[in-house]
Amino acid sequence: MPELPEVETIRRGLGRRLHNFRIHGVDVLHKSTIASGGGPTLFRESLIGAWIGIWQRRGKYLIAQLEDRHNSACTSKRGLLVVHLRMTGQLLWQERAKPVCHHTRVRIWDVSGREIRFVDVRSFGKMWWVPPRTAVGTVIASFRSLGPEPFSDAFSTTYLVEQLQQSKRPIKVALLDQRLVAGVGNIYADESLFQARVLPQSACYQLSRQRVNCLRLSLINVLKQGIKAGGTTFRDFRNLEGVNGNYLSQAWVYRRNNQPCRICGTHICRTYLAGRSSHWCPRCQT
């Protein structure tokens, strides 16, 4: 599943490509992709004619402001377009018309034929139209429970200590909980735990304030590295132009099981916690 760095990479690409993009047509090829009330019909009617404004990211959600631009000095709200890529979703930019692949779910194009195309092999990804003056959380229930953004002031050491001190679950499992911190997934949880020298199996309540602070800083650092590398590709993720992310080539532990640790040479281990694979160095992480 694309995580914060991958989604942020796509958000930046959307901001560059969809400047002055007015929606001329919408084609929903897979109706279950549209998760908002009213289904594909209302989704299509609500988007056509709108200009796409600023793109934002919240956790793993992409959010576009839809606008009416009556003149250069006046814009009015047309609601929001929200996208979650889930496991295998991709947003791809098409400068000109190209054949539609079997996994294309939604097409959105302007009058000149430039197109943003939602492709999803496993069809888990979703799109929503959120009406004007409507909170996103009233349309998407899981949005209401998202934890703070890792780069925000709210994601402080004090906050993290308070959230972890009563929990007996493994710290790796906690980091994957979107209610604790928004946008973190398997890749960057493993990488941040390695950089903080914390075992993924460590019980949350056993971590000292000093180690929690180190983990917080490591997580922020790893996510920034991931964004700088354009995210991680090991199967489906591509940026808006269809280019792979490069973070995996510099990963410390993720998907490097049975390979030597880049620091100490010990073979990287892999186990499963709460059904998710976890990678760590048995010597560097204690």
Coordinates of C-alpha atoms in Angstrom, one line a residue:
M1 CA 0.0 0.0 0.0
P2 CA 1.3 3.5 -0.8
E3 CA 2.4 5.2 2.4
L4 CA 2.9 8.9 3.2
P5 CA 6.0 9.4 1.0
E6 CA 4.3 7.8 -2.0
V7 CA 1.1 9.7 -1.5
E8 CA 3.0 13.0 -1.0
T9 CA 5.0 12.3 -4.1
I10 CA 1.8 12.0 -6.1
R11 CA 0.3 15.1 -4.4
R12 CA 3.2 17.2 -5.6
G13 CA 2.9 15.8 -9.1
L14 CA -0.9 16.5 -9.2
G15 CA -0.2 20.1 -8.0
R16 CA 2.2 20.6 -10.9
R17 CA 0.2 18.9 -13.6
L18 CA -3.3 19.9 -12.8
H19 CA -2.8 23.6 -12.6
N20 CA -5.6 25.4 -14.5
F21 CA -7.3 22.0 -15.2
R22 CA -11.1 22.2 -15.8
I23 CA -12.9 18.9 -15.8
H24 CA -14.7 18.4 -19.1
G25 CA -15.5 14.7 -18.8
V26 CA -15.6 11.9 -16.2
D27 CA -15.9 8.2 -17.1
V28 CA -16.4 5.7 -14.2
L29 CA -15.5 2.3 -15.6
H30 CA -15.7 0.5 -12.2
K31 CA -18.7 1.8 -10.2
S32 CA -17.6 0.3 -6.9
T33 CA -14.6 2.7 -7.0
I34 CA -16.9 5.5 -6.2
A35 CA -17.7 5.3 -2.5
S36 CA -19.6 8.6 -1.9
G37 CA -23.4 8.8 -1.7
G38 CA -25.1 9.0 -5.0
G39 CA -22.6 6.7 -6.7
P40 CA -21.1 7.3 -10.1
T41 CA -23.9 9.4 -11.4
L42 CA -23.7 12.2 -8.7
F43 CA -19.9 11.9 -8.7
R44 CA -19.8 12.6 -12.4
E45 CA -22.3 15.4 -12.3
S46 CA -20.6 17.1 -9.4
L47 CA -17.1 17.1 -11.0
I48 CA -17.9 18.1 -14.6
G49 CA -17.3 21.8 -15.1
A50 CA -15.3 22.2 -11.9
W51 CA -11.7 23.5 -11.8
I52 CA -9.3 21.5 -9.8
G53 CA -7.6 23.8 -7.2
I54 CA -5.1 23.0 -4.5
W55 CA -4.2 19.4 -3.7
Q56 CA -3.7 18.4 -0.1
R57 CA -2.8 15.2 1.7
R58 CA -4.1 13.9 5.0
G59 CA -2.5 10.6 6.0
K60 CA -2.8 8.5 2.9
Y61 CA -5.7 10.5 1.5
L62 CA -5.4 12.9 -1.4
I63 CA -7.8 15.8 -1.4
A64 CA -8.5 18.3 -4.2
Q65 CA -10.5 21.5 -3.8
L66 CA -13.0 21.8 -6.6
E67 CA -13.9 25.4 -7.7
D68 CA -16.1 27.5 -9.9
R69 CA -14.1 30.3 -11.5
H70 CA -16.6 32.8 -12.7
N71 CA -13.8 35.3 -13.3
S72 CA -10.2 35.8 -12.3
A73 CA -11.2 37.5 -9.1
C74 CA -14.0 35.1 -8.0
T75 CA -14.0 31.5 -7.1
S76 CA -16.7 29.5 -5.3
K77 CA -16.5 26.0 -3.8
R78 CA -17.7 23.0 -5.6
G79 CA -16.8 20.5 -2.8
L80 CA -13.8 18.1 -2.6
L81 CA -12.5 15.2 -4.6
V82 CA -10.9 12.7 -2.3
V83 CA -8.8 9.7 -3.3
H84 CA -7.4 6.7 -1.4
L85 CA -5.1 4.5 -3.4
R86 CA -5.3 1.5 -1.0
M87 CA -3.2 -1.5 -2.0
T88 CA -2.5 -1.1 -5.7
G89 CA -4.2 2.2 -6.9
Q90 CA -2.3 4.5 -9.2
L91 CA -3.0 8.0 -10.5
L92 CA -1.4 8.4 -13.9
W93 CA -1.2 11.6 -16.0
Q94 CA -1.9 11.3 -19.7
E95 CA -0.9 14.3 -21.8
R96 CA -2.8 12.9 -24.8
A97 CA -5.3 10.1 -25.4
K98 CA -4.0 6.6 -24.9
P99 CA -5.7 3.2 -24.9
V100 CA -7.5 2.3 -21.7
C101 CA -5.9 -0.7 -19.9
H102 CA -8.0 -3.4 -18.3
H103 CA -7.4 -2.1 -14.8
T104 CA -8.5 1.5 -15.5
R105 CA -11.3 2.4 -13.0
V106 CA -11.9 6.2 -13.5
R107 CA -10.9 8.7 -16.1
I108 CA -11.1 12.5 -15.7
W109 CA -10.1 14.8 -18.6
D110 CA -10.2 18.4 -19.7
V111 CA -11.3 19.9 -23.0
S112 CA -7.9 19.5 -24.6
G113 CA -7.9 15.7 -23.8
R114 CA -5.3 15.8 -21.0
E115 CA -6.3 13.2 -18.5
I116 CA -5.8 12.0 -15.0
R117 CA -6.4 8.2 -14.9
F118 CA -7.1 6.0 -11.9
V119 CA -5.7 2.5 -12.4
D120 CA -6.1 -0.2 -9.8
V121 CA -5.3 -3.8 -10.2
R122 CA -7.0 -5.1 -7.1
S123 CA -9.9 -2.6 -7.2
F124 CA -9.6 -1.7 -3.5
G125 CA -8.9 2.0 -4.1
K126 CA -11.8 4.5 -3.6
M127 CA -12.8 8.0 -4.7
W128 CA -15.4 10.3 -3.1
W129 CA -17.1 13.6 -3.8
V130 CA -17.6 15.6 -0.7
P131 CA -20.2 18.3 -1.0
P132 CA -19.4 22.0 -0.2
R133 CA -19.4 23.0 3.4
T134 CA -19.4 19.3 4.4
A135 CA -16.7 17.9 6.7
V136 CA -14.8 15.1 5.1
G137 CA -15.3 12.9 8.1
T138 CA -19.0 12.9 7.7
V139 CA -18.6 11.2 4.3
I140 CA -15.5 9.1 5.1
A141 CA -15.9 7.6 8.6
S142 CA -12.2 6.5 8.9
F143 CA -11.1 10.1 8.2
R144 CA -12.4 11.2 11.6
S145 CA -10.1 8.9 13.6
L146 CA -6.8 9.8 11.9
G147 CA -4.0 10.6 14.3
P148 CA -1.7 13.7 13.9
E149 CA 0.5 14.2 10.8
P150 CA 4.2 13.1 11.5
F151 CA 5.5 16.6 10.5
S152 CA 3.0 18.5 12.7
D153 CA 3.5 20.0 16.1
A154 CA 0.8 17.7 17.4
F155 CA 3.1 14.8 16.9
S156 CA 5.3 15.6 19.9
T157 CA 7.2 13.4 22.2
T158 CA 4.8 14.1 25.0
Y159 CA 1.9 13.0 22.8
L160 CA 3.6 9.8 21.8
V161 CA 4.6 8.9 25.3
E162 CA 1.0 9.5 26.5
Q163 CA -0.3 7.2 23.7
L164 CA 2.1 4.4 24.3
Q165 CA 2.7 4.2 28.0
Q166 CA -0.4 2.1 28.8
S167 CA -0.2 -0.1 25.7
K168 CA 1.2 -3.7 25.8
R169 CA 1.1 -4.2 22.0
P170 CA 4.4 -4.3 20.0
I171 CA 5.6 -0.9 18.9
K172 CA 5.6 -2.0 15.3
V173 CA 1.9 -2.7 15.5
A174 CA 1.3 0.7 17.2
L175 CA 3.1 2.5 14.4
L176 CA 0.8 1.0 11.8
D177 CA -2.3 2.3 13.6
Q178 CA -3.5 5.3 11.7
R179 CA -5.2 6.6 14.9
L180 CA -1.7 7.0 16.5
V181 CA 0.0 8.7 13.5
A182 CA -1.4 9.2 10.1
G183 CA 0.3 7.9 6.9
V184 CA 2.8 5.4 8.3
G185 CA 2.8 1.9 6.9
N186 CA 5.0 -1.2 6.9
I187 CA 8.0 0.1 5.0
Y188 CA 8.7 3.3 7.0
A189 CA 7.8 1.7 10.3
D190 CA 10.5 -0.9 9.8
E191 CA 13.0 1.7 8.7
S192 CA 12.3 4.1 11.5
L193 CA 12.6 1.3 14.1
F194 CA 16.0 0.4 12.7
Q195 CA 17.2 3.9 12.8
A196 CA 16.0 4.3 16.4
R197 CA 17.6 0.9 17.3
V198 CA 14.3 -0.4 18.7
L199 CA 13.1 -3.9 18.2
P200 CA 9.7 -4.1 16.4
Q201 CA 8.5 -6.6 19.1
S202 CA 9.2 -4.2 22.0
A203 CA 6.1 -3.5 24.1
C204 CA 5.1 0.1 23.9
Y205 CA 4.9 0.7 27.6
Q206 CA 8.5 -0.5 28.1
L207 CA 10.0 2.3 25.9
S208 CA 11.6 5.1 27.9
R209 CA 10.8 8.7 27.0
Q210 CA 14.3 9.0 25.5
R211 CA 13.7 6.1 23.2
V212 CA 10.3 7.3 22.2
N213 CA 11.7 10.7 21.3
C214 CA 14.5 9.0 19.3
L215 CA 11.8 6.9 17.5
R216 CA 9.8 10.0 16.7
L217 CA 12.8 11.8 15.2
S218 CA 13.8 8.7 13.3
L219 CA 10.3 8.3 11.8
I220 CA 10.3 12.0 10.7
N221 CA 13.7 11.6 9.2
V222 CA 12.8 8.3 7.4
L223 CA 9.6 9.8 5.9
K224 CA 11.6 12.8 4.6
Q225 CA 14.1 10.5 3.0
G226 CA 11.3 8.6 1.4
I227 CA 9.8 11.7 0.0
K228 CA 13.2 12.9 -1.3
A229 CA 13.6 9.5 -3.1
G230 CA 10.1 9.7 -4.6
G231 CA 8.7 6.9 -2.5
T232 CA 9.2 3.2 -2.7
T233 CA 8.4 0.8 -5.5
F234 CA 8.5 -2.9 -5.1
R235 CA 5.4 -3.9 -7.1
D236 CA 2.7 -1.4 -8.1
F237 CA 3.6 2.1 -7.0
R238 CA 4.4 4.7 -9.7
N239 CA 4.5 8.4 -9.6
L240 CA 2.1 10.5 -11.7
E241 CA 4.4 10.0 -14.8
G242 CA 4.6 6.3 -14.2
V243 CA 8.2 6.4 -12.7
N244 CA 9.3 4.1 -9.9
G245 CA 10.2 5.4 -6.5
N246 CA 13.9 4.9 -5.5
Y247 CA 13.8 4.5 -1.7
L248 CA 14.0 0.7 -1.7
S249 CA 17.6 0.9 -3.0
Q250 CA 18.7 2.6 0.2
A251 CA 16.5 0.8 2.7
W252 CA 18.3 -0.4 5.8
V253 CA 16.1 -3.5 6.6
Y254 CA 12.8 -3.5 4.7
R255 CA 12.7 -6.5 2.3
R256 CA 16.4 -7.3 3.1
N257 CA 15.8 -10.4 5.1
N258 CA 18.8 -12.8 5.0
Q259 CA 21.0 -10.0 3.6
P260 CA 23.8 -8.5 5.7
C261 CA 23.0 -5.4 7.8
R262 CA 24.5 -2.3 6.2
I263 CA 26.1 -1.4 9.5
C264 CA 27.2 -4.6 11.4
G265 CA 26.9 -7.3 8.7
T266 CA 24.5 -9.5 10.7
H267 CA 21.8 -11.1 8.6
I268 CA 18.5 -9.2 8.6
C269 CA 15.6 -11.1 10.2
R270 CA 11.9 -11.2 9.3
T271 CA 8.9 -12.2 11.3
Y272 CA 5.2 -11.4 11.3
L273 CA 3.4 -9.2 13.8
A274 CA -0.4 -8.8 13.6
G275 CA -0.2 -10.4 10.2
R276 CA 2.3 -7.9 8.8
S277 CA 6.0 -8.7 7.9
S278 CA 8.6 -7.0 10.1
H279 CA 12.3 -6.7 9.3
W280 CA 15.1 -5.9 11.8
C281 CA 18.7 -6.4 12.6
P282 CA 19.1 -8.6 15.7
R283 CA 22.4 -7.0 16.6
C284 CA 21.7 -3.3 16.0
Q285 CA 18.2 -3.3 17.4
T286 CA 17.8 -4.3 21.0

